[in-house]
Short mmCIF file of C-alpha atoms in Angstrom, two decimals:
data_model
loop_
_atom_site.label_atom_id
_atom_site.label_comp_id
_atom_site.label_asym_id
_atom_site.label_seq_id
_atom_site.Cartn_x
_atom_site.Cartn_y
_atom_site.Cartn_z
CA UNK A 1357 59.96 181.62 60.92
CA UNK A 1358 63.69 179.78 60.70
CA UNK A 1359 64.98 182.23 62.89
CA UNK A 1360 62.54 181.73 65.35
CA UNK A 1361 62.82 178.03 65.60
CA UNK A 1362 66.45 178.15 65.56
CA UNK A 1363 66.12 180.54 68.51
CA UNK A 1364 64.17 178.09 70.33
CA UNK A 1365 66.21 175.11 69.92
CA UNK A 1366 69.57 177.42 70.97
CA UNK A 1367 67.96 178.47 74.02
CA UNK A 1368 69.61 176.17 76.89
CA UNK A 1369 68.51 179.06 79.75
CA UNK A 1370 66.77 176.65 82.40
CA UNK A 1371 68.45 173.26 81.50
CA UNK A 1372 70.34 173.59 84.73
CA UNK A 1373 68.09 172.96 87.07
CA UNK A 1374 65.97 170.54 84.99
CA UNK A 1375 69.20 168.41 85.13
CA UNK A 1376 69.81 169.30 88.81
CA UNK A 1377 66.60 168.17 89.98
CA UNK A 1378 66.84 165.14 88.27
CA UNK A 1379 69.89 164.16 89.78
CA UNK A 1380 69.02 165.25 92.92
CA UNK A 1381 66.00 162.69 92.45
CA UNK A 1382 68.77 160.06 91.38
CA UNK A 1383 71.06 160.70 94.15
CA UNK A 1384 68.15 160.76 97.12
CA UNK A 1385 67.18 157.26 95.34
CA UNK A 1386 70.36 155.89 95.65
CA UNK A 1387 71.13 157.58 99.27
CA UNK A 1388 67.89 155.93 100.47
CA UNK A 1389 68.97 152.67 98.79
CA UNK A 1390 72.37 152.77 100.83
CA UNK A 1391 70.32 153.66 104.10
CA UNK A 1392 68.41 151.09 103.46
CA UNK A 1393 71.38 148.04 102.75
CA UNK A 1394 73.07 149.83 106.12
CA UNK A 1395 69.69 149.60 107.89
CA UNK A 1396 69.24 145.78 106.92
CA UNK A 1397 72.78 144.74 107.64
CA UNK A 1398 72.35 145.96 111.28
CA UNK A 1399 69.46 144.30 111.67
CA UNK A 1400 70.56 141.44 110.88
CA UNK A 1401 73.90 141.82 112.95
CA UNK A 1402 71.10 142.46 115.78
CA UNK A 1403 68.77 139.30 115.04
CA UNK A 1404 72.16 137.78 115.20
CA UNK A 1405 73.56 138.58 118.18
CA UNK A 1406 69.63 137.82 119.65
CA UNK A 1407 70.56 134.01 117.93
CA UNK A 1408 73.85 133.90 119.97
CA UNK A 1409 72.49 134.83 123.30
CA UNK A 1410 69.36 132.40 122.97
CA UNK A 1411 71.20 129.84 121.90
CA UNK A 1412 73.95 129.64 124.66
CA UNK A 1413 71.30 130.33 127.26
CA UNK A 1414 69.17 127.36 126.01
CA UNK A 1415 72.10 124.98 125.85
CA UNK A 1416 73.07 125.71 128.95
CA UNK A 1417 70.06 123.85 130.73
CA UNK A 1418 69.82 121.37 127.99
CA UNK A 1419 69.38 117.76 129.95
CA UNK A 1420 71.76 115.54 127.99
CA UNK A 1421 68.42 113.06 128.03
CA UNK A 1422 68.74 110.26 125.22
CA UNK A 1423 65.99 111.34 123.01
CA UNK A 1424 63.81 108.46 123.18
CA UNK A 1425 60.35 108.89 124.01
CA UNK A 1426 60.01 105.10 124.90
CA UNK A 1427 62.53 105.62 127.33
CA UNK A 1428 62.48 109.55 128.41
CA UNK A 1429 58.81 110.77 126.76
CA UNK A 1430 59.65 114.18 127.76
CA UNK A 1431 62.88 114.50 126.47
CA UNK A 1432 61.88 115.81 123.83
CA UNK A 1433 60.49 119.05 125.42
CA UNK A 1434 63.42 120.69 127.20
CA UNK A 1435 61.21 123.17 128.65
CA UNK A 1436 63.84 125.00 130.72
CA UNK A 1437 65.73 125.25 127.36
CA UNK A 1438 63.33 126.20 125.59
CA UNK A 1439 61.97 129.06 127.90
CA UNK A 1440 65.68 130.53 128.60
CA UNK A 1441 66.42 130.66 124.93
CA UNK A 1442 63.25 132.14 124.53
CA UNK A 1443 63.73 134.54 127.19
CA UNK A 1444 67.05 135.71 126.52
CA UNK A 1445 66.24 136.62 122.73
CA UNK A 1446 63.78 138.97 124.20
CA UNK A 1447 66.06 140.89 125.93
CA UNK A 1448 67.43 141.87 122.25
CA UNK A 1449 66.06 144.28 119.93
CA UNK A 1450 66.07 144.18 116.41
CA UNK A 1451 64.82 147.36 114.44
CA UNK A 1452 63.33 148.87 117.27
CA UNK A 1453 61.32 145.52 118.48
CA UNK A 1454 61.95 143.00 120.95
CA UNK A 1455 63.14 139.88 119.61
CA UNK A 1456 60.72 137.34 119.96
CA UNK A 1457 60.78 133.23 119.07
CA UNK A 1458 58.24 130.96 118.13
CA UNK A 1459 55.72 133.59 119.17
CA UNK A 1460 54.90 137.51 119.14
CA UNK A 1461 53.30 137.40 122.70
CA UNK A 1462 53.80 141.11 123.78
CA UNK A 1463 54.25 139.64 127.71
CA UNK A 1464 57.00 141.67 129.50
CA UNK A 1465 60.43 139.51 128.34
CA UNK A 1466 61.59 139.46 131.94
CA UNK A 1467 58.19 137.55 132.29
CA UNK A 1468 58.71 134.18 134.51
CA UNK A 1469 55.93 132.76 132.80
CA UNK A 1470 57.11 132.44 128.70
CA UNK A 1471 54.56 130.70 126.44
CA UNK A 1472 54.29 127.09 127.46
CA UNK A 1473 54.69 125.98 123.69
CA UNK A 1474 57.75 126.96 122.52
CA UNK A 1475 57.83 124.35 119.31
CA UNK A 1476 58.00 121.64 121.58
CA UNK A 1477 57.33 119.48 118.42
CA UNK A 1478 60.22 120.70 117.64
CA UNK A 1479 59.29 121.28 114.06
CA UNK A 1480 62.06 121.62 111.41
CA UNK A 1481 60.72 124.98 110.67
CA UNK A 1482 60.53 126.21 113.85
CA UNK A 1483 62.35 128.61 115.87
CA UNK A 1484 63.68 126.57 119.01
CA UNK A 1485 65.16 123.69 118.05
CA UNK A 1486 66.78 121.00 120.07
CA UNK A 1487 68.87 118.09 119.09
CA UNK A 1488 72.38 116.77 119.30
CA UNK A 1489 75.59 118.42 117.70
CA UNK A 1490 78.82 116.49 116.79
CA UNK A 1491 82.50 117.73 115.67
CA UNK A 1492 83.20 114.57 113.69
CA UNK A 1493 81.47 113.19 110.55
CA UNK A 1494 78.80 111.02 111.62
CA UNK A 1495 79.69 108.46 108.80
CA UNK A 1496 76.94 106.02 108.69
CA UNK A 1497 75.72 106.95 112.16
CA UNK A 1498 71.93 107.37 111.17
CA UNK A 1499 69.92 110.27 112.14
CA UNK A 1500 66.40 109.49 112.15
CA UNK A 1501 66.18 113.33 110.85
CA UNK A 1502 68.67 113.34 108.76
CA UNK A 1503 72.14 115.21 109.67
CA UNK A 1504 72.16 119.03 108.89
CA UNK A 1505 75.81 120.21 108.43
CA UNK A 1506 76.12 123.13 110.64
CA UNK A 1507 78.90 125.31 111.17
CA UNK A 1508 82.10 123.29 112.34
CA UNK A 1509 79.57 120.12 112.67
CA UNK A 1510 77.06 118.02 112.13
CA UNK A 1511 73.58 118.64 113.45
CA UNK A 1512 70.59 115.92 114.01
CA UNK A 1513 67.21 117.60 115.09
CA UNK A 1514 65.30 115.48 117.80
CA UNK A 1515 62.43 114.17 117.49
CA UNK A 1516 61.66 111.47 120.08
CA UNK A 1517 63.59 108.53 118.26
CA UNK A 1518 67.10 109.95 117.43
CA UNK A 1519 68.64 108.02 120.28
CA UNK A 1520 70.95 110.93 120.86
CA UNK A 1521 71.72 112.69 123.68
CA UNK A 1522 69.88 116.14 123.62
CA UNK A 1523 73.18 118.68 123.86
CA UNK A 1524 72.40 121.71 121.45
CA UNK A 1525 69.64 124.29 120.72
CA UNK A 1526 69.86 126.28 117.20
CA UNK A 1527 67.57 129.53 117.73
CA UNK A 1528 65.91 130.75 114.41
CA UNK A 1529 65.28 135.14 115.40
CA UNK A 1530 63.51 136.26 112.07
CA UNK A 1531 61.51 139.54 110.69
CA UNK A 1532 58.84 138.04 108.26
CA UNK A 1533 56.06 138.53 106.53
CA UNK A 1534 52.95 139.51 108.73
CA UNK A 1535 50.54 137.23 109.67
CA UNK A 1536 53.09 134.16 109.89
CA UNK A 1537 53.42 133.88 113.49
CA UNK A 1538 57.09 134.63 114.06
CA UNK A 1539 58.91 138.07 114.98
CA UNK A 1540 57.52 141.05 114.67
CA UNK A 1541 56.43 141.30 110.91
CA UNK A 1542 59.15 142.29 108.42
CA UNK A 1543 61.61 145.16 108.44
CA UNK A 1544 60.06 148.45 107.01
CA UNK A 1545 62.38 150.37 104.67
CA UNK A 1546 63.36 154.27 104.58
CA UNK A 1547 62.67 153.93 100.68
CA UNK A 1548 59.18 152.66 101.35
CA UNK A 1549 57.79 156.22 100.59
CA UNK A 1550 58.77 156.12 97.77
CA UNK A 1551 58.06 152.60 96.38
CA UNK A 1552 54.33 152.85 97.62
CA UNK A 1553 52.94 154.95 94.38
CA UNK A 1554 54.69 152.01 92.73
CA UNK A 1555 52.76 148.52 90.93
CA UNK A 1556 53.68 146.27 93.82
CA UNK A 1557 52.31 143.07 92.34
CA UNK A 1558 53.39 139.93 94.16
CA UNK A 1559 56.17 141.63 96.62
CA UNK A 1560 55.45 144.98 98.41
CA UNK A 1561 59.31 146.23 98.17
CA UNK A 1562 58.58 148.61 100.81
CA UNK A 1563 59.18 145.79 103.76
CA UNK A 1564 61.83 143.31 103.72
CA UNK A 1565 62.19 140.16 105.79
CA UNK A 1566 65.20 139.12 107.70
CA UNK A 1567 66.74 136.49 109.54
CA UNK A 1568 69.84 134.44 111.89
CA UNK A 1569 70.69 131.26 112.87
CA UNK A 1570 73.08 129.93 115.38
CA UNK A 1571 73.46 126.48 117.18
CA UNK A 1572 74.98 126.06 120.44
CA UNK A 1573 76.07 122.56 121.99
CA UNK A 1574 77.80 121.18 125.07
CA UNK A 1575 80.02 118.49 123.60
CA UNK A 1576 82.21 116.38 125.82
CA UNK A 1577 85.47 118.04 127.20
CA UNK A 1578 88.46 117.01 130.32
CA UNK A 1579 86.86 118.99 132.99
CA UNK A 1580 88.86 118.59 135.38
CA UNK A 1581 92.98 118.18 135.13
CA UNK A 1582 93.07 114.19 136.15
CA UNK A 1583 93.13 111.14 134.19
CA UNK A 1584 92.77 107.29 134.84
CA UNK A 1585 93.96 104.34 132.37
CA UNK A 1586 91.59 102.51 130.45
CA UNK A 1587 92.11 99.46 132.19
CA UNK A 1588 90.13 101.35 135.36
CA UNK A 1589 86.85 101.52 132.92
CA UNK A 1590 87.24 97.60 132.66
CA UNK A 1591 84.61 97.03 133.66
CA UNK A 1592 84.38 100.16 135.55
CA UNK A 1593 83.29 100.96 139.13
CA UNK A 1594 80.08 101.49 140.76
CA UNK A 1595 80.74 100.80 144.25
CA UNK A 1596 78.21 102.02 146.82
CA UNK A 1597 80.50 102.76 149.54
CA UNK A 1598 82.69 104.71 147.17
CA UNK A 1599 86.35 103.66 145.37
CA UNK A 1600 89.73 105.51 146.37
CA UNK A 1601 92.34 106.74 143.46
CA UNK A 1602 95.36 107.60 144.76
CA UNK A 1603 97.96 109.52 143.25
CA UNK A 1604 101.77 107.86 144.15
CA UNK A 1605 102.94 107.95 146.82
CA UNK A 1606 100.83 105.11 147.02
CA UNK A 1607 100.08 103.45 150.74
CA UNK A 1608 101.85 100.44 151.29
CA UNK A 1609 98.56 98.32 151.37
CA UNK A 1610 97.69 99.55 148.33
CA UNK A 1611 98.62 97.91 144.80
CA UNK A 1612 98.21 100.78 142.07
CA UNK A 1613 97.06 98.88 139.14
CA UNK A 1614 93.87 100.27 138.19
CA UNK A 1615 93.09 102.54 141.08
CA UNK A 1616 95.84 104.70 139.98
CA UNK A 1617 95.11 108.31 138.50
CA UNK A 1618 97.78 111.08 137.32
CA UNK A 1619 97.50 115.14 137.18
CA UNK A 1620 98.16 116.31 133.70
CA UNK A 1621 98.05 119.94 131.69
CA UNK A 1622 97.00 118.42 128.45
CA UNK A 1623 100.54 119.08 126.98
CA UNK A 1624 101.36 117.10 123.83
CA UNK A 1625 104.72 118.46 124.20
CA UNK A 1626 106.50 118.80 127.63
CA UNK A 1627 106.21 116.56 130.43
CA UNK A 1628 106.36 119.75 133.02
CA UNK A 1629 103.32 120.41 134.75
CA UNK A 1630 102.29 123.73 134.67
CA UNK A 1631 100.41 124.22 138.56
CA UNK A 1632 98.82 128.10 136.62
CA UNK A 1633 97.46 125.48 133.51
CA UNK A 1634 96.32 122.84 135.82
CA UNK A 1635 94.31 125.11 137.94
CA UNK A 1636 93.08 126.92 134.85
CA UNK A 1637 91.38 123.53 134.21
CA UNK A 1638 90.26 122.74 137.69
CA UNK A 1639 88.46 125.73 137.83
CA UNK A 1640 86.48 125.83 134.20
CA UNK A 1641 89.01 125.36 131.40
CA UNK A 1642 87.70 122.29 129.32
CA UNK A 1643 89.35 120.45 127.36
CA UNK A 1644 88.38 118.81 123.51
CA UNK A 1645 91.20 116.17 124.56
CA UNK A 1646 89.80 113.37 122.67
CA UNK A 1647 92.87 112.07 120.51
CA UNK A 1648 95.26 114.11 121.98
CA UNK A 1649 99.01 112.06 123.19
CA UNK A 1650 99.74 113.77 126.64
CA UNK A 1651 102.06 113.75 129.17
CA UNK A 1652 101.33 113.00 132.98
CA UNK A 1653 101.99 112.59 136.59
CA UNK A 1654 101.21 110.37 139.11
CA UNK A 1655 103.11 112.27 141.90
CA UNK A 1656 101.50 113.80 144.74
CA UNK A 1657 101.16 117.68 144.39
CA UNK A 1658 99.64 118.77 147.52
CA UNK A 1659 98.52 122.50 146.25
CA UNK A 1660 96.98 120.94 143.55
CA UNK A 1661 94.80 118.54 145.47
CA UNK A 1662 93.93 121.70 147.45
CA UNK A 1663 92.82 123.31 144.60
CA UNK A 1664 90.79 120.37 142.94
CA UNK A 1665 89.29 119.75 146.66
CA UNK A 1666 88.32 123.78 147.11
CA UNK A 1667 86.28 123.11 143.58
CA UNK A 1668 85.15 120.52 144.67
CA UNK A 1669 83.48 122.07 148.16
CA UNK A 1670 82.46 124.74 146.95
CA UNK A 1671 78.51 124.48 146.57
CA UNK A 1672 78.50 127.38 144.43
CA UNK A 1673 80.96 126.47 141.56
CA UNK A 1674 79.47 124.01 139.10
CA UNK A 1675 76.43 124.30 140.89
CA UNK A 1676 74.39 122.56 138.34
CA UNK A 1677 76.70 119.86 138.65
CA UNK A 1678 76.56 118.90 141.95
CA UNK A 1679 74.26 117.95 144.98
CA UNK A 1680 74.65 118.72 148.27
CA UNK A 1681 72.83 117.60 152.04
CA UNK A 1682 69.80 119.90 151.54
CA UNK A 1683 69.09 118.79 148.02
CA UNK A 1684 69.99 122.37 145.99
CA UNK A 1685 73.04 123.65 145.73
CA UNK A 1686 72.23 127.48 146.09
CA UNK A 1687 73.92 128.58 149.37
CA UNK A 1688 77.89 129.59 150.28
CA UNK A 1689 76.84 127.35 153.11
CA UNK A 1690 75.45 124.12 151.91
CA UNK A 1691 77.50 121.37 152.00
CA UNK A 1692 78.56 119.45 148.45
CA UNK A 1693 78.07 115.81 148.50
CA UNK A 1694 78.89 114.66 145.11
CA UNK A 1695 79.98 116.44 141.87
CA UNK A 1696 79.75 114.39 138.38
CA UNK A 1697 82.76 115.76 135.80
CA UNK A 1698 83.67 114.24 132.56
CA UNK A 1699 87.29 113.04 132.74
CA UNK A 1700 89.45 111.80 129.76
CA UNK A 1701 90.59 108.24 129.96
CA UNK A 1702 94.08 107.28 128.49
CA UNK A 1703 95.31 104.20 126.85
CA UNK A 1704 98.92 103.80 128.82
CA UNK A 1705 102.01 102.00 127.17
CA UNK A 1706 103.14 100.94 130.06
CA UNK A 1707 99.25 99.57 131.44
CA UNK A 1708 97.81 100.83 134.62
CA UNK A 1709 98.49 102.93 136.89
CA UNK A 1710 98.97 105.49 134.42
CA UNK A 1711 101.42 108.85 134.38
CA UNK A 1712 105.33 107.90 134.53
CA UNK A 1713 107.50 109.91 132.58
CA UNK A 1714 108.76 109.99 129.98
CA UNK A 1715 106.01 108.08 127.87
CA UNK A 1716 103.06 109.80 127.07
CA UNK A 1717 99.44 108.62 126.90
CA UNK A 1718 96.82 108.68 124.30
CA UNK A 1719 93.12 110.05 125.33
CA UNK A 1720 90.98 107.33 123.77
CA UNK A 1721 87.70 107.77 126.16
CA UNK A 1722 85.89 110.00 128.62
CA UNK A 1723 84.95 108.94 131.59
CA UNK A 1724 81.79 110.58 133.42
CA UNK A 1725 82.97 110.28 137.32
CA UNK A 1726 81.06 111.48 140.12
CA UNK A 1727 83.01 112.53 143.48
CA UNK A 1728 81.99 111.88 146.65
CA UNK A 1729 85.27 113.33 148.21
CA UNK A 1730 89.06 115.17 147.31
CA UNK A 1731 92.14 114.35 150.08
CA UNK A 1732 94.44 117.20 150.60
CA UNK A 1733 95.54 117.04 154.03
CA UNK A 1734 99.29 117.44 153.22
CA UNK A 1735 101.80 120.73 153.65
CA UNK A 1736 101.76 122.92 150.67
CA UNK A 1737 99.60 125.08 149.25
CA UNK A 1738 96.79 126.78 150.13
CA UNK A 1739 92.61 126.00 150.87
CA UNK A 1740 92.16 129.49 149.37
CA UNK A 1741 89.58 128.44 146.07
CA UNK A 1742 91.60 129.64 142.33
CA UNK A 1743 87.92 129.12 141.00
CA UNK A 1744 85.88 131.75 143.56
CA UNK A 1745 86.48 133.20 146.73
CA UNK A 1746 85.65 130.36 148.99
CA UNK A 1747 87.94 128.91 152.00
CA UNK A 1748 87.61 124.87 151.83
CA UNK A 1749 87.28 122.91 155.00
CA UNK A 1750 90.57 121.90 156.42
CA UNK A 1751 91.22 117.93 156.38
CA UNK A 1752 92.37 116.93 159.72
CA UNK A 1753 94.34 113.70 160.59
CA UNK A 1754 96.11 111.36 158.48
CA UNK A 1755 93.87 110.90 155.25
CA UNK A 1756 95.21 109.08 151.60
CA UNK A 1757 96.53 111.08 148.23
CA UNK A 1758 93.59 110.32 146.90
CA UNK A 1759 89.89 111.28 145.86
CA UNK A 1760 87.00 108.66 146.58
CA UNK A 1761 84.03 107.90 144.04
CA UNK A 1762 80.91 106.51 143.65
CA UNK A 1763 80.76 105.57 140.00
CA UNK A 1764 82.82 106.03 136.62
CA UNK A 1765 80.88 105.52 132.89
CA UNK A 1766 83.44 105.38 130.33
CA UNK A 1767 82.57 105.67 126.68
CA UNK A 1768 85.10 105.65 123.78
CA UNK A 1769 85.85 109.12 121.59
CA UNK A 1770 84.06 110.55 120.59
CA UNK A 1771 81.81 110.03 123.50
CA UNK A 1772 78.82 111.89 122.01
CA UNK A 1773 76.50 110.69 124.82
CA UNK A 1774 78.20 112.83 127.18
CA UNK A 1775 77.01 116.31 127.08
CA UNK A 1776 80.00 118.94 128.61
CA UNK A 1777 79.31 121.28 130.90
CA UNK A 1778 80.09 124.66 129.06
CA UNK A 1779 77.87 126.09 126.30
CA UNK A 1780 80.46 127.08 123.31
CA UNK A 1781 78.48 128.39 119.88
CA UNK A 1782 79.17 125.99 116.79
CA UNK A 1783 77.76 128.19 114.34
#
């Protein structure tokens, strides 16, 4: 009877493949486990890159309205916002599924017609929100919503009393739990097969929920590679029948003072103006030049003004910018009749006009100008547009170094109640 027992417990033939299949149990676990981390972080890299797109896309038609319902009762809404973020998340996918905001409507995302409501209470918890985005530390600047840090900023969400000028949309893409309105339910797992015979008690572990955020603003930059002294904002000029600013040579009727303006390049560092740099900013380049001690010129640089007058004619850069004769600015052939830029505004050493060498200037302001007209009728250079291909009108006749306006706002850096004119993502 020992012998027996003893050859029973020595007996090890099978213990192999008990210990193979249990491993192989272990290892499948774990494989599915890794799928399913991989699986996740793509997802979320997708509901991401949905954020991004929606975000950019909604700031981009953000008004810049103060958010005051007193004053602008729909500001608030930024329906075209609203409906391009919207939009432009559905042309994402995130495991397998369109990426949809605020709403799971199953309308074709190339739709014209998105859901009218798109949070337009713009609820803290929602997934479209509007509001206005600063680089520098409010302080004690209230926000009637109290500021979110976000990113390289500060956020305040809008909600009809802020104040603020509306300049950013944060987009909220999310997988959740069915039944609460947003996405397309959660994220089902490859190791849901095998969690399912599990006790699932409060959390089914089969499905897990995901979700990105990103905020995109439009904050104040140079637009274009011109500045004017502060003393020209004093106390600025709205002038019906338009105001010249000449570069020097200055006419000989004409005393400089404050209706001088200078080209610079932004350069803290060298007073040479680079024409490639300049043009670079005449045709799209902004510039966060708030603070910055640059050098300038006042001098007359004929292909320059050719350039900053071919950007300026040309109905089809900065479109959104600009009106022209027939009211839209859609057509190769309209003709521009104003375009409104953000300038920066220096304080000069030497007072107005501003740009001799060698003293720099400080940016302390932007200005938001609106031109009615560019001058380039001088030798040099060429009417052929850096910014698109489009041939500007040639100036005939005598005509000034200058460009005429209608109007100049100037508001001290940080200038937050300017809104730029390029979407950039802040988080």
């Amino acid at each position: 009877m020992k012998l027996f027992k003893k050859d029973m417990l020595s007996n090890n033939k099978g213990i192999t493949l008990i210990m193979m299949a249990l491993m192989l149990a272990l290892l499948l676990a774990l494989a599915a486990l890794a799928i399913d981390i991989g699986y996740m972080y793509v997802v979320k890299n997708e509901l991401q890159v949905a954020a991004d797109a929606a975000s950019l896309a909604g700031a981009a038609l953000a008004t810049g309205e103060i958010d005051n319902t007193a004053i602008n009762p729909n500001a608030l809404l930024q329906t075209s916002a609203r409906q391009a973020a919207w939009r432009f998340a559905c042309r994402n996918r995130a495991a397998g599924s369109n990426v949809y905001l605020v709403t799971n409507n199953p309308a074709d995302c190339n739709t014209t017609s998105p859901p009218s409501n798109l949070n337009n209470a713009n609820s803290a918890t929602g997934d479209i929100i509007v509001g206005h985005w600063r680089s520098t530390a409010p302080g004690t600047v209230y926000c009637a919503t109290g500021w979110e840090t976000l990113g390289n900023g500060y956020f305040c969400r809008a909600n009809g009393s802020t104040g603020f000028a509306i300049n950013a949309v944060k987009t909220v893409p999310r997988r959740t739990a069915a039944g609460s309105g947003y996405g397309m339910g959660p994220v089902r797992l490859f190791l849901g097969g095998v969690l399912r015979a599990l006790p699932q008690g409060a959390a089914d572990w089969r499905f897990m929920s995901a979700r990105a955020e990103a905020i995109a603003s439009r904050p104040p930059r140079a637009q274009i590679p011109i500045v004017i002294c502060l003393d020209t904002c004093t106390p600025g000029i709205v002038s019906p029948d338009g105001t010249l600013l000449y570069w020097a040579p200055y006419p000989r009727e004409v005393t400089p003072g404050n209706v001088g303006i200078a080209w610079t390049s932004f350069n803290p560092s060298s007073q040479q103006m680079e024409n490639d740099e300049i043009n670079a900013i005449t045709c799209g380049k902004e510039i966060n030049a708030c603070g910055l001690t640059i050098y300038t010129s006042n001098g007359n640089i004929n292909s320059l003004q050719r350039q900053l007058r071919c950007a300026f004619k040309n109905p089809l850069y900065e479109s959104l910018n600009k009106t022209c004769s027939d009211g839209n600015c859609d057509s190769i052939l309209d003709t521009v009749t104003s375009w409104t830029v953000l300038i920066a505004i220096v304080q000069s050493p030497n007072g107005c006009p501003t740009g001799d060498q060698p003293a720099p200037d400080t940016v302390v302001s932007y200005g938001r100008m609106t031109i009615t007209e560019v001058y380039a009728s001088g030798g040099g250079g060429t009417n052929e547009c850096a910014c698109r291909a489009y041939d500007a009108p040639v100036l005939t006749g005598s005509e000034p170094n200058a460009i005429r306006v209608t109007s100049i706002q100037c508001l001290a850096c940080p200038a937050t109640e300017f809104i730029g004119s390029t979407p950039v993502l802040v988080k």
